Amino acid sequence: MRFVLGENYLCFYSLLEIVLDDIGYYNWDQYSLANIFGVVLPNDYIISGVDNVNISDDERMYGAHINYIEINKFFEENKIPLKVSYILSNPYGEYDIDKEYLDEKYCIYTYSYGSLYNEEDKRQIGHASLFLNYINDNEIEMYDPGPRGAGRKKVKLYRLYDAIYDSRGGIYIFEKVQKDMNRSFFFKKR
């Protein structure tokens, strides 16, 4: 897997670039993905080559605003053999994800940067990281695309889950599909 350094506000798209690159789809980078799906930036910030921009004064709004339906449509239109599902933030701070379930899948966590990294002034800022593996039952290794502090990080799950809830983030799970497989999702209520 080739890791990518994320541009400011493009962390989710840099991770999507990594996923696409890992399965052999090299046509899209974080900048072209931002042009396809859009990005919200502060008034005085410009990302060269990215034109699909909305401006906001609210730092909670900065970055990608994308849902799994839009991503699945993009995959289908471009014949990319992936489908994505999404798990919303959980007010109870726990997610019952079986370790074996993530085998052969890609998982992107969206969360509060300040909450996870204990930086009070960055509590409102959303961020995304790519799951790499379980270290043990209570800790994972993930890739943080930065741009500040990019690299592999060991994270306690309870802290990550709290950070997901603090930003009302969630978990995107990307699964490889066979080209003739039905791409529909059926959600089971508990």
JSON list of N, CA, C and O in Angstrom, two decimals, residues 2 4-21 28-41 47 50 52-54 61-67 70-71 74 108 110 127-129 143 145-146 172 174:
[
{"chain": "A", "resi": 2, "resn": "ARG", "atom": "N", "xyz": [0.59, 2.14, -0.92]},
{"chain": "A", "resi": 2, "resn": "ARG", "atom": "CA", "xyz": [1.33, 3.40, -1.03]},
{"chain": "A", "resi": 2, "resn": "ARG", "atom": "C", "xyz": [0.57, 4.47, -0.25]},
{"chain": "A", "resi": 2, "resn": "ARG", "atom": "O", "xyz": [-0.59, 4.74, -0.53]},
{"chain": "A", "resi": 4, "resn": "VAL", "atom": "N", "xyz": [-0.23, 8.30, 1.11]},
{"chain": "A", "resi": 4, "resn": "VAL", "atom": "CA", "xyz": [-0.28, 9.63, 0.50]},
{"chain": "A", "resi": 4, "resn": "VAL", "atom": "C", "xyz": [-0.36, 10.66, 1.62]},
{"chain": "A", "resi": 4, "resn": "VAL", "atom": "O", "xyz": [-1.10, 10.47, 2.57]},
{"chain": "A", "resi": 5, "resn": "LEU", "atom": "N", "xyz": [0.37, 11.74, 1.47]},
{"chain": "A", "resi": 5, "resn": "LEU", "atom": "CA", "xyz": [0.26, 12.86, 2.40]},
{"chain": "A", "resi": 5, "resn": "LEU", "atom": "C", "xyz": [-0.94, 13.70, 1.98]},
{"chain": "A", "resi": 5, "resn": "LEU", "atom": "O", "xyz": [-1.05, 14.10, 0.82]},
{"chain": "A", "resi": 6, "resn": "GLY", "atom": "N", "xyz": [-1.85, 13.94, 2.90]},
{"chain": "A", "resi": 6, "resn": "GLY", "atom": "CA", "xyz": [-3.07, 14.68, 2.59]},
{"chain": "A", "resi": 6, "resn": "GLY", "atom": "C", "xyz": [-2.83, 16.18, 2.59]},
{"chain": "A", "resi": 6, "resn": "GLY", "atom": "O", "xyz": [-2.14, 16.70, 3.46]},
{"chain": "A", "resi": 7, "resn": "GLU", "atom": "N", "xyz": [-3.42, 16.83, 1.63]},
{"chain": "A", "resi": 7, "resn": "GLU", "atom": "CA", "xyz": [-3.46, 18.30, 1.60]},
{"chain": "A", "resi": 7, "resn": "GLU", "atom": "C", "xyz": [-4.41, 18.74, 2.71]},
{"chain": "A", "resi": 7, "resn": "GLU", "atom": "O", "xyz": [-5.34, 18.03, 3.07]},
{"chain": "A", "resi": 8, "resn": "ASN", "atom": "N", "xyz": [-4.21, 19.95, 3.26]},
{"chain": "A", "resi": 8, "resn": "ASN", "atom": "CA", "xyz": [-5.15, 20.50, 4.23]},
{"chain": "A", "resi": 8, "resn": "ASN", "atom": "C", "xyz": [-6.57, 20.38, 3.68]},
{"chain": "A", "resi": 8, "resn": "ASN", "atom": "O", "xyz": [-6.82, 20.75, 2.53]},
{"chain": "A", "resi": 9, "resn": "TYR", "atom": "N", "xyz": [-7.48, 19.89, 4.50]},
{"chain": "A", "resi": 9, "resn": "TYR", "atom": "CA", "xyz": [-8.91, 19.76, 4.21]},
{"chain": "A", "resi": 9, "resn": "TYR", "atom": "C", "xyz": [-9.25, 18.64, 3.22]},
{"chain": "A", "resi": 9, "resn": "TYR", "atom": "O", "xyz": [-10.40, 18.46, 2.87]},
{"chain": "A", "resi": 10, "resn": "LEU", "atom": "N", "xyz": [-8.25, 17.91, 2.74]},
{"chain": "A", "resi": 10, "resn": "LEU", "atom": "CA", "xyz": [-8.50, 16.81, 1.80]},
{"chain": "A", "resi": 10, "resn": "LEU", "atom": "C", "xyz": [-8.15, 15.45, 2.39]},
{"chain": "A", "resi": 10, "resn": "LEU", "atom": "O", "xyz": [-7.89, 14.49, 1.66]},
{"chain": "A", "resi": 11, "resn": "CYS", "atom": "N", "xyz": [-8.16, 15.33, 3.72]},
{"chain": "A", "resi": 11, "resn": "CYS", "atom": "CA", "xyz": [-7.73, 14.08, 4.35]},
{"chain": "A", "resi": 11, "resn": "CYS", "atom": "C", "xyz": [-8.58, 12.89, 3.87]},
{"chain": "A", "resi": 11, "resn": "CYS", "atom": "O", "xyz": [-8.04, 11.83, 3.54]},
{"chain": "A", "resi": 12, "resn": "PHE", "atom": "N", "xyz": [-9.90, 13.06, 3.80]},
{"chain": "A", "resi": 12, "resn": "PHE", "atom": "CA", "xyz": [-10.74, 11.94, 3.36]},
{"chain": "A", "resi": 12, "resn": "PHE", "atom": "C", "xyz": [-10.40, 11.55, 1.93]},
{"chain": "A", "resi": 12, "resn": "PHE", "atom": "O", "xyz": [-10.29, 10.37, 1.61]},
{"chain": "A", "resi": 13, "resn": "TYR", "atom": "N", "xyz": [-10.23, 12.54, 1.06]},
{"chain": "A", "resi": 13, "resn": "TYR", "atom": "CA", "xyz": [-9.93, 12.24, -0.34]},
{"chain": "A", "resi": 13, "resn": "TYR", "atom": "C", "xyz": [-8.55, 11.62, -0.51]},
{"chain": "A", "resi": 13, "resn": "TYR", "atom": "O", "xyz": [-8.35, 10.80, -1.39]},
{"chain": "A", "resi": 14, "resn": "SER", "atom": "N", "xyz": [-7.59, 11.99, 0.33]},
{"chain": "A", "resi": 14, "resn": "SER", "atom": "CA", "xyz": [-6.27, 11.36, 0.24]},
{"chain": "A", "resi": 14, "resn": "SER", "atom": "C", "xyz": [-6.36, 9.88, 0.62]},
{"chain": "A", "resi": 14, "resn": "SER", "atom": "O", "xyz": [-5.69, 9.04, 0.03]},
{"chain": "A", "resi": 15, "resn": "LEU", "atom": "N", "xyz": [-7.23, 9.56, 1.58]},
{"chain": "A", "resi": 15, "resn": "LEU", "atom": "CA", "xyz": [-7.42, 8.16, 1.97]},
{"chain": "A", "resi": 15, "resn": "LEU", "atom": "C", "xyz": [-8.16, 7.39, 0.88]},
{"chain": "A", "resi": 15, "resn": "LEU", "atom": "O", "xyz": [-7.83, 6.23, 0.60]},
{"chain": "A", "resi": 16, "resn": "LEU", "atom": "N", "xyz": [-9.13, 8.03, 0.26]},
{"chain": "A", "resi": 16, "resn": "LEU", "atom": "CA", "xyz": [-9.83, 7.39, -0.86]},
{"chain": "A", "resi": 16, "resn": "LEU", "atom": "C", "xyz": [-8.85, 7.15, -2.01]},
{"chain": "A", "resi": 16, "resn": "LEU", "atom": "O", "xyz": [-8.90, 6.11, -2.68]},
{"chain": "A", "resi": 17, "resn": "GLU", "atom": "N", "xyz": [-7.94, 8.07, -2.22]},
{"chain": "A", "resi": 17, "resn": "GLU", "atom": "CA", "xyz": [-6.88, 7.88, -3.23]},
{"chain": "A", "resi": 17, "resn": "GLU", "atom": "C", "xyz": [-6.04, 6.65, -2.90]},
{"chain": "A", "resi": 17, "resn": "GLU", "atom": "O", "xyz": [-5.74, 5.84, -3.79]},
{"chain": "A", "resi": 18, "resn": "ILE", "atom": "N", "xyz": [-5.69, 6.47, -1.64]},
{"chain": "A", "resi": 18, "resn": "ILE", "atom": "CA", "xyz": [-4.90, 5.30, -1.22]},
{"chain": "A", "resi": 18, "resn": "ILE", "atom": "C", "xyz": [-5.66, 4.02, -1.52]},
{"chain": "A", "resi": 18, "resn": "ILE", "atom": "O", "xyz": [-5.10, 3.05, -2.04]},
{"chain": "A", "resi": 19, "resn": "VAL", "atom": "N", "xyz": [-6.95, 3.99, -1.19]},
{"chain": "A", "resi": 19, "resn": "VAL", "atom": "CA", "xyz": [-7.77, 2.80, -1.41]},
{"chain": "A", "resi": 19, "resn": "VAL", "atom": "C", "xyz": [-7.85, 2.48, -2.91]},
{"chain": "A", "resi": 19, "resn": "VAL", "atom": "O", "xyz": [-7.63, 1.34, -3.33]},
{"chain": "A", "resi": 20, "resn": "LEU", "atom": "N", "xyz": [-8.15, 3.50, -3.72]},
{"chain": "A", "resi": 20, "resn": "LEU", "atom": "CA", "xyz": [-8.25, 3.29, -5.16]},
{"chain": "A", "resi": 20, "resn": "LEU", "atom": "C", "xyz": [-6.91, 2.83, -5.75]},
{"chain": "A", "resi": 20, "resn": "LEU", "atom": "O", "xyz": [-6.86, 1.90, -6.56]},
{"chain": "A", "resi": 21, "resn": "ASP", "atom": "N", "xyz": [-5.83, 3.46, -5.32]},
{"chain": "A", "resi": 21, "resn": "ASP", "atom": "CA", "xyz": [-4.50, 3.10, -5.78]},
{"chain": "A", "resi": 21, "resn": "ASP", "atom": "C", "xyz": [-4.17, 1.65, -5.41]},
{"chain": "A", "resi": 21, "resn": "ASP", "atom": "O", "xyz": [-3.60, 0.90, -6.20]},
{"chain": "A", "resi": 28, "resn": "TRP", "atom": "N", "xyz": [-7.34, 8.66, -10.17]},
{"chain": "A", "resi": 28, "resn": "TRP", "atom": "CA", "xyz": [-7.85, 9.71, -9.30]},
{"chain": "A", "resi": 28, "resn": "TRP", "atom": "C", "xyz": [-6.88, 9.97, -8.15]},
{"chain": "A", "resi": 28, "resn": "TRP", "atom": "O", "xyz": [-6.37, 9.05, -7.52]},
{"chain": "A", "resi": 29, "resn": "ASP", "atom": "N", "xyz": [-6.65, 11.24, -7.90]},
{"chain": "A", "resi": 29, "resn": "ASP", "atom": "CA", "xyz": [-5.88, 11.62, -6.71]},
{"chain": "A", "resi": 29, "resn": "ASP", "atom": "C", "xyz": [-6.79, 12.48, -5.84]},
{"chain": "A", "resi": 29, "resn": "ASP", "atom": "O", "xyz": [-7.94, 12.76, -6.20]},
{"chain": "A", "resi": 30, "resn": "GLN", "atom": "N", "xyz": [-6.29, 12.92, -4.69]},
{"chain": "A", "resi": 30, "resn": "GLN", "atom": "CA", "xyz": [-7.12, 13.68, -3.75]},
{"chain": "A", "resi": 30, "resn": "GLN", "atom": "C", "xyz": [-7.67, 14.96, -4.38]},
{"chain": "A", "resi": 30, "resn": "GLN", "atom": "O", "xyz": [-8.79, 15.39, -4.06]},
{"chain": "A", "resi": 31, "resn": "TYR", "atom": "N", "xyz": [-6.94, 15.56, -5.31]},
{"chain": "A", "resi": 31, "resn": "TYR", "atom": "CA", "xyz": [-7.37, 16.80, -5.94]},
{"chain": "A", "resi": 31, "resn": "TYR", "atom": "C", "xyz": [-8.51, 16.55, -6.94]},
{"chain": "A", "resi": 31, "resn": "TYR", "atom": "O", "xyz": [-9.49, 17.30, -6.96]},
{"chain": "A", "resi": 32, "resn": "SER", "atom": "N", "xyz": [-8.37, 15.52, -7.76]},
{"chain": "A", "resi": 32, "resn": "SER", "atom": "CA", "xyz": [-9.44, 15.21, -8.72]},
{"chain": "A", "resi": 32, "resn": "SER", "atom": "C", "xyz": [-10.68, 14.73, -7.98]},
{"chain": "A", "resi": 32, "resn": "SER", "atom": "O", "xyz": [-11.81, 15.05, -8.38]},
{"chain": "A", "resi": 33, "resn": "LEU", "atom": "N", "xyz": [-10.51, 14.00, -6.89]},
{"chain": "A", "resi": 33, "resn": "LEU", "atom": "CA", "xyz": [-11.67, 13.56, -6.09]},
{"chain": "A", "resi": 33, "resn": "LEU", "atom": "C", "xyz": [-12.37, 14.76, -5.45]},
{"chain": "A", "resi": 33, "resn": "LEU", "atom": "O", "xyz": [-13.59, 14.81, -5.40]},
{"chain": "A", "resi": 34, "resn": "ALA", "atom": "N", "xyz": [-11.59, 15.74, -4.99]},
{"chain": "A", "resi": 34, "resn": "ALA", "atom": "CA", "xyz": [-12.19, 16.95, -4.42]},
{"chain": "A", "resi": 34, "resn": "ALA", "atom": "C", "xyz": [-12.97, 17.71, -5.49]},
{"chain": "A", "resi": 34, "resn": "ALA", "atom": "O", "xyz": [-14.04, 18.27, -5.21]},
{"chain": "A", "resi": 35, "resn": "ASN", "atom": "N", "xyz": [-12.48, 17.69, -6.73]},
{"chain": "A", "resi": 35, "resn": "ASN", "atom": "CA", "xyz": [-13.21, 18.35, -7.82]},
{"chain": "A", "resi": 35, "resn": "ASN", "atom": "C", "xyz": [-14.49, 17.61, -8.15]},
{"chain": "A", "resi": 35, "resn": "ASN", "atom": "O", "xyz": [-15.48, 18.22, -8.54]},
{"chain": "A", "resi": 36, "resn": "ILE", "atom": "N", "xyz": [-14.49, 16.31, -8.01]},
{"chain": "A", "resi": 36, "resn": "ILE", "atom": "CA", "xyz": [-15.70, 15.52, -8.28]},
{"chain": "A", "resi": 36, "resn": "ILE", "atom": "C", "xyz": [-16.74, 15.72, -7.18]},
{"chain": "A", "resi": 36, "resn": "ILE", "atom": "O", "xyz": [-17.91, 16.00, -7.45]},
{"chain": "A", "resi": 37, "resn": "PHE", "atom": "N", "xyz": [-16.34, 15.59, -5.92]},
{"chain": "A", "resi": 37, "resn": "PHE", "atom": "CA", "xyz": [-17.29, 15.58, -4.80]},
{"chain": "A", "resi": 37, "resn": "PHE", "atom": "C", "xyz": [-17.43, 16.93, -4.09]},
{"chain": "A", "resi": 37, "resn": "PHE", "atom": "O", "xyz": [-18.41, 17.17, -3.41]},
{"chain": "A", "resi": 38, "resn": "GLY", "atom": "N", "xyz": [-16.43, 17.77, -4.20]},
{"chain": "A", "resi": 38, "resn": "GLY", "atom": "CA", "xyz": [-16.46, 19.07, -3.55]},
{"chain": "A", "resi": 38, "resn": "GLY", "atom": "C", "xyz": [-15.78, 19.10, -2.20]},
{"chain": "A", "resi": 38, "resn": "GLY", "atom": "O", "xyz": [-15.59, 18.07, -1.56]},
{"chain": "A", "resi": 39, "resn": "VAL", "atom": "N", "xyz": [-15.40, 20.31, -1.79]},
{"chain": "A", "resi": 39, "resn": "VAL", "atom": "CA", "xyz": [-14.73, 20.51, -0.51]},
{"chain": "A", "resi": 39, "resn": "VAL", "atom": "C", "xyz": [-15.14, 21.88, 0.04]},
{"chain": "A", "resi": 39, "resn": "VAL", "atom": "O", "xyz": [-15.39, 22.80, -0.73]},
{"chain": "A", "resi": 40, "resn": "VAL", "atom": "N", "xyz": [-15.20, 21.96, 1.35]},
{"chain": "A", "resi": 40, "resn": "VAL", "atom": "CA", "xyz": [-15.51, 23.24, 2.01]},
{"chain": "A", "resi": 40, "resn": "VAL", "atom": "C", "xyz": [-14.21, 23.78, 2.60]},
{"chain": "A", "resi": 40, "resn": "VAL", "atom": "O", "xyz": [-13.51, 23.07, 3.33]},
{"chain": "A", "resi": 41, "resn": "LEU", "atom": "N", "xyz": [-13.93, 25.04, 2.28]},
{"chain": "A", "resi": 41, "resn": "LEU", "atom": "CA", "xyz": [-12.69, 25.67, 2.72]},
{"chain": "A", "resi": 41, "resn": "LEU", "atom": "C", "xyz": [-12.98, 26.98, 3.45]},
{"chain": "A", "resi": 41, "resn": "LEU", "atom": "O", "xyz": [-14.03, 27.58, 3.24]},
{"chain": "A", "resi": 47, "resn": "ILE", "atom": "N", "xyz": [-6.79, 25.80, -2.67]},
{"chain": "A", "resi": 47, "resn": "ILE", "atom": "CA", "xyz": [-6.04, 24.59, -3.02]},
{"chain": "A", "resi": 47, "resn": "ILE", "atom": "C", "xyz": [-5.88, 24.61, -4.54]},
{"chain": "A", "resi": 47, "resn": "ILE", "atom": "O", "xyz": [-6.89, 24.54, -5.27]},
{"chain": "A", "resi": 50, "resn": "VAL", "atom": "N", "xyz": [-8.14, 22.82, -7.43]},
{"chain": "A", "resi": 50, "resn": "VAL", "atom": "CA", "xyz": [-9.45, 22.39, -6.93]},
{"chain": "A", "resi": 50, "resn": "VAL", "atom": "C", "xyz": [-10.42, 23.55, -7.09]},
{"chain": "A", "resi": 50, "resn": "VAL", "atom": "O", "xyz": [-10.26, 24.60, -6.49]},
{"chain": "A", "resi": 52, "resn": "ASN", "atom": "N", "xyz": [-14.10, 22.89, -7.26]},
{"chain": "A", "resi": 52, "resn": "ASN", "atom": "CA", "xyz": [-15.41, 22.56, -6.68]},
{"chain": "A", "resi": 52, "resn": "ASN", "atom": "C", "xyz": [-15.35, 22.86, -5.18]},
{"chain": "A", "resi": 52, "resn": "ASN", "atom": "O", "xyz": [-15.19, 21.96, -4.35]},
{"chain": "A", "resi": 53, "resn": "VAL", "atom": "N", "xyz": [-15.46, 24.15, -4.84]},
{"chain": "A", "resi": 53, "resn": "VAL", "atom": "CA", "xyz": [-15.23, 24.62, -3.48]},
{"chain": "A", "resi": 53, "resn": "VAL", "atom": "C", "xyz": [-16.44, 25.39, -2.98]},
{"chain": "A", "resi": 53, "resn": "VAL", "atom": "O", "xyz": [-17.03, 26.19, -3.71]},
{"chain": "A", "resi": 54, "resn": "ASN", "atom": "N", "xyz": [-16.81, 25.15, -1.74]},
{"chain": "A", "resi": 54, "resn": "ASN", "atom": "CA", "xyz": [-17.75, 25.99, -1.01]},
{"chain": "A", "resi": 54, "resn": "ASN", "atom": "C", "xyz": [-16.97, 26.66, 0.11]},
{"chain": "A", "resi": 54, "resn": "ASN", "atom": "O", "xyz": [-16.02, 26.09, 0.63]},
{"chain": "A", "resi": 61, "resn": "MET", "atom": "N", "xyz": [-17.25, 22.82, 9.43]},
{"chain": "A", "resi": 61, "resn": "MET", "atom": "CA", "xyz": [-17.72, 22.48, 8.08]},
{"chain": "A", "resi": 61, "resn": "MET", "atom": "C", "xyz": [-16.58, 22.20, 7.10]},
{"chain": "A", "resi": 61, "resn": "MET", "atom": "O", "xyz": [-16.82, 21.70, 6.01]},
{"chain": "A", "resi": 62, "resn": "TYR", "atom": "N", "xyz": [-15.35, 22.51, 7.44]},
{"chain": "A", "resi": 62, "resn": "TYR", "atom": "CA", "xyz": [-14.23, 22.38, 6.52]},
{"chain": "A", "resi": 62, "resn": "TYR", "atom": "C", "xyz": [-14.00, 20.92, 6.12]},
{"chain": "A", "resi": 62, "resn": "TYR", "atom": "O", "xyz": [-14.15, 20.02, 6.93]},
{"chain": "A", "resi": 63, "resn": "GLY", "atom": "N", "xyz": [-13.60, 20.74, 4.87]},
{"chain": "A", "resi": 63, "resn": "GLY", "atom": "CA", "xyz": [-13.25, 19.41, 4.37]},
{"chain": "A", "resi": 63, "resn": "GLY", "atom": "C", "xyz": [-14.32, 18.81, 3.48]},
{"chain": "A", "resi": 63, "resn": "GLY", "atom": "O", "xyz": [-15.15, 19.52, 2.89]},
{"chain": "A", "resi": 64, "resn": "ALA", "atom": "N", "xyz": [-14.29, 17.50, 3.37]},
{"chain": "A", "resi": 64, "resn": "ALA", "atom": "CA", "xyz": [-15.22, 16.76, 2.51]},
{"chain": "A", "resi": 64, "resn": "ALA", "atom": "C", "xyz": [-16.55, 16.57, 3.20]},
{"chain": "A", "resi": 64, "resn": "ALA", "atom": "O", "xyz": [-16.61, 16.35, 4.41]},
{"chain": "A", "resi": 65, "resn": "HIS", "atom": "N", "xyz": [-17.61, 16.70, 2.43]},
{"chain": "A", "resi": 65, "resn": "HIS", "atom": "CA", "xyz": [-18.96, 16.38, 2.90]},
{"chain": "A", "resi": 65, "resn": "HIS", "atom": "C", "xyz": [-19.52, 15.40, 1.88]},
{"chain": "A", "resi": 65, "resn": "HIS", "atom": "O", "xyz": [-20.05, 15.81, 0.85]},
{"chain": "A", "resi": 66, "resn": "ILE", "atom": "N", "xyz": [-19.35, 14.13, 2.16]},
{"chain": "A", "resi": 66, "resn": "ILE", "atom": "CA", "xyz": [-19.66, 13.10, 1.18]},
{"chain": "A", "resi": 66, "resn": "ILE", "atom": "C", "xyz": [-20.36, 11.96, 1.88]},
{"chain": "A", "resi": 66, "resn": "ILE", "atom": "O", "xyz": [-20.03, 11.64, 3.03]},
{"chain": "A", "resi": 67, "resn": "ASN", "atom": "N", "xyz": [-21.31, 11.36, 1.21]},
{"chain": "A", "resi": 67, "resn": "ASN", "atom": "CA", "xyz": [-21.97, 10.21, 1.83]},
{"chain": "A", "resi": 67, "resn": "ASN", "atom": "C", "xyz": [-21.70, 8.95, 1.02]},
{"chain": "A", "resi": 67, "resn": "ASN", "atom": "O", "xyz": [-21.24, 9.02, -0.13]},
{"chain": "A", "resi": 70, "resn": "GLU", "atom": "N", "xyz": [-23.19, 8.65, -2.61]},
{"chain": "A", "resi": 70, "resn": "GLU", "atom": "CA", "xyz": [-22.44, 9.34, -3.67]},
{"chain": "A", "resi": 70, "resn": "GLU", "atom": "C", "xyz": [-21.19, 8.55, -4.05]},
{"chain": "A", "resi": 70, "resn": "GLU", "atom": "O", "xyz": [-20.85, 8.47, -5.23]},
{"chain": "A", "resi": 71, "resn": "ILE", "atom": "N", "xyz": [-20.53, 7.99, -3.06]},
{"chain": "A", "resi": 71, "resn": "ILE", "atom": "CA", "xyz": [-19.32, 7.21, -3.35]},
{"chain": "A", "resi": 71, "resn": "ILE", "atom": "C", "xyz": [-19.68, 5.96, -4.14]},
{"chain": "A", "resi": 71, "resn": "ILE", "atom": "O", "xyz": [-19.01, 5.63, -5.13]},
{"chain": "A", "resi": 74, "resn": "PHE", "atom": "N", "xyz": [-20.35, 6.84, -7.71]},
{"chain": "A", "resi": 74, "resn": "PHE", "atom": "CA", "xyz": [-19.06, 7.09, -8.38]},
{"chain": "A", "resi": 74, "resn": "PHE", "atom": "C", "xyz": [-18.39, 5.76, -8.75]},
{"chain": "A", "resi": 74, "resn": "PHE", "atom": "O", "xyz": [-17.91, 5.60, -9.87]},
{"chain": "A", "resi": 108, "resn": "ILE", "atom": "N", "xyz": [-12.31, 3.58, 6.77]},
{"chain": "A", "resi": 108, "resn": "ILE", "atom": "CA", "xyz": [-11.92, 4.97, 7.04]},
{"chain": "A", "resi": 108, "resn": "ILE", "atom": "C", "xyz": [-12.77, 5.49, 8.18]},
{"chain": "A", "resi": 108, "resn": "ILE", "atom": "O", "xyz": [-14.00, 5.45, 8.11]},
{"chain": "A", "resi": 110, "resn": "THR", "atom": "N", "xyz": [-13.97, 8.68, 10.46]},
{"chain": "A", "resi": 110, "resn": "THR", "atom": "CA", "xyz": [-14.06, 10.14, 10.49]},
{"chain": "A", "resi": 110, "resn": "THR", "atom": "C", "xyz": [-14.37, 10.56, 11.92]},
{"chain": "A", "resi": 110, "resn": "THR", "atom": "O", "xyz": [-15.24, 9.97, 12.56]},
{"chain": "A", "resi": 127, "resn": "HIS", "atom": "N", "xyz": [-11.63, 15.05, 10.95]},
{"chain": "A", "resi": 127, "resn": "HIS", "atom": "CA", "xyz": [-10.46, 14.43, 10.35]},
{"chain": "A", "resi": 127, "resn": "HIS", "atom": "C", "xyz": [-10.81, 13.01, 9.95]},
{"chain": "A", "resi": 127, "resn": "HIS", "atom": "O", "xyz": [-11.86, 12.49, 10.35]},
{"chain": "A", "resi": 128, "resn": "ALA", "atom": "N", "xyz": [-9.93, 12.37, 9.19]},
{"chain": "A", "resi": 128, "resn": "ALA", "atom": "CA", "xyz": [-10.16, 10.99, 8.76]},
{"chain": "A", "resi": 128, "resn": "ALA", "atom": "C", "xyz": [-8.84, 10.24, 8.78]},
{"chain": "A", "resi": 128, "resn": "ALA", "atom": "O", "xyz": [-7.78, 10.81, 8.52]},
{"chain": "A", "resi": 129, "resn": "SER", "atom": "N", "xyz": [-8.92, 8.94, 9.11]},
{"chain": "A", "resi": 129, "resn": "SER", "atom": "CA", "xyz": [-7.74, 8.07, 9.09]},
{"chain": "A", "resi": 129, "resn": "SER", "atom": "C", "xyz": [-8.15, 6.70, 8.59]},
{"chain": "A", "resi": 129, "resn": "SER", "atom": "O", "xyz": [-9.31, 6.29, 8.70]},
{"chain": "A", "resi": 143, "resn": "TYR", "atom": "N", "xyz": [-3.55, 4.83, 9.69]},
{"chain": "A", "resi": 143, "resn": "TYR", "atom": "CA", "xyz": [-2.73, 5.80, 8.97]},
{"chain": "A", "resi": 143, "resn": "TYR", "atom": "C", "xyz": [-3.45, 7.14, 8.98]},
{"chain": "A", "resi": 143, "resn": "TYR", "atom": "O", "xyz": [-4.57, 7.28, 8.51]},
{"chain": "A", "resi": 145, "resn": "PRO", "atom": "N", "xyz": [-3.36, 10.76, 7.41]},
{"chain": "A", "resi": 145, "resn": "PRO", "atom": "CA", "xyz": [-2.74, 11.37, 6.24]},
{"chain": "A", "resi": 145, "resn": "PRO", "atom": "C", "xyz": [-2.21, 12.78, 6.47]},
{"chain": "A", "resi": 145, "resn": "PRO", "atom": "O", "xyz": [-1.64, 13.38, 5.57]},
{"chain": "A", "resi": 146, "resn": "GLY", "atom": "N", "xyz": [-2.38, 13.29, 7.69]},
{"chain": "A", "resi": 146, "resn": "GLY", "atom": "CA", "xyz": [-1.87, 14.62, 8.00]},
{"chain": "A", "resi": 146, "resn": "GLY", "atom": "C", "xyz": [-2.69, 15.70, 7.35]},
{"chain": "A", "resi": 146, "resn": "GLY", "atom": "O", "xyz": [-3.88, 15.54, 7.21]},
{"chain": "A", "resi": 172, "resn": "TYR", "atom": "N", "xyz": [-16.58, 4.44, 7.43]},
{"chain": "A", "resi": 172, "resn": "TYR", "atom": "CA", "xyz": [-16.82, 4.00, 6.06]},
{"chain": "A", "resi": 172, "resn": "TYR", "atom": "C", "xyz": [-16.10, 2.68, 5.86]},
{"chain": "A", "resi": 172, "resn": "TYR", "atom": "O", "xyz": [-14.90, 2.60, 6.12]},
{"chain": "A", "resi": 174, "resn": "PHE", "atom": "N", "xyz": [-15.16, -0.09, 3.02]},
{"chain": "A", "resi": 174, "resn": "PHE", "atom": "CA", "xyz": [-15.06, -0.36, 1.60]},
{"chain": "A", "resi": 174, "resn": "PHE", "atom": "C", "xyz": [-14.78, -1.85, 1.40]},
{"chain": "A", "resi": 174, "resn": "PHE", "atom": "O", "xyz": [-13.84, -2.39, 1.99]}
]
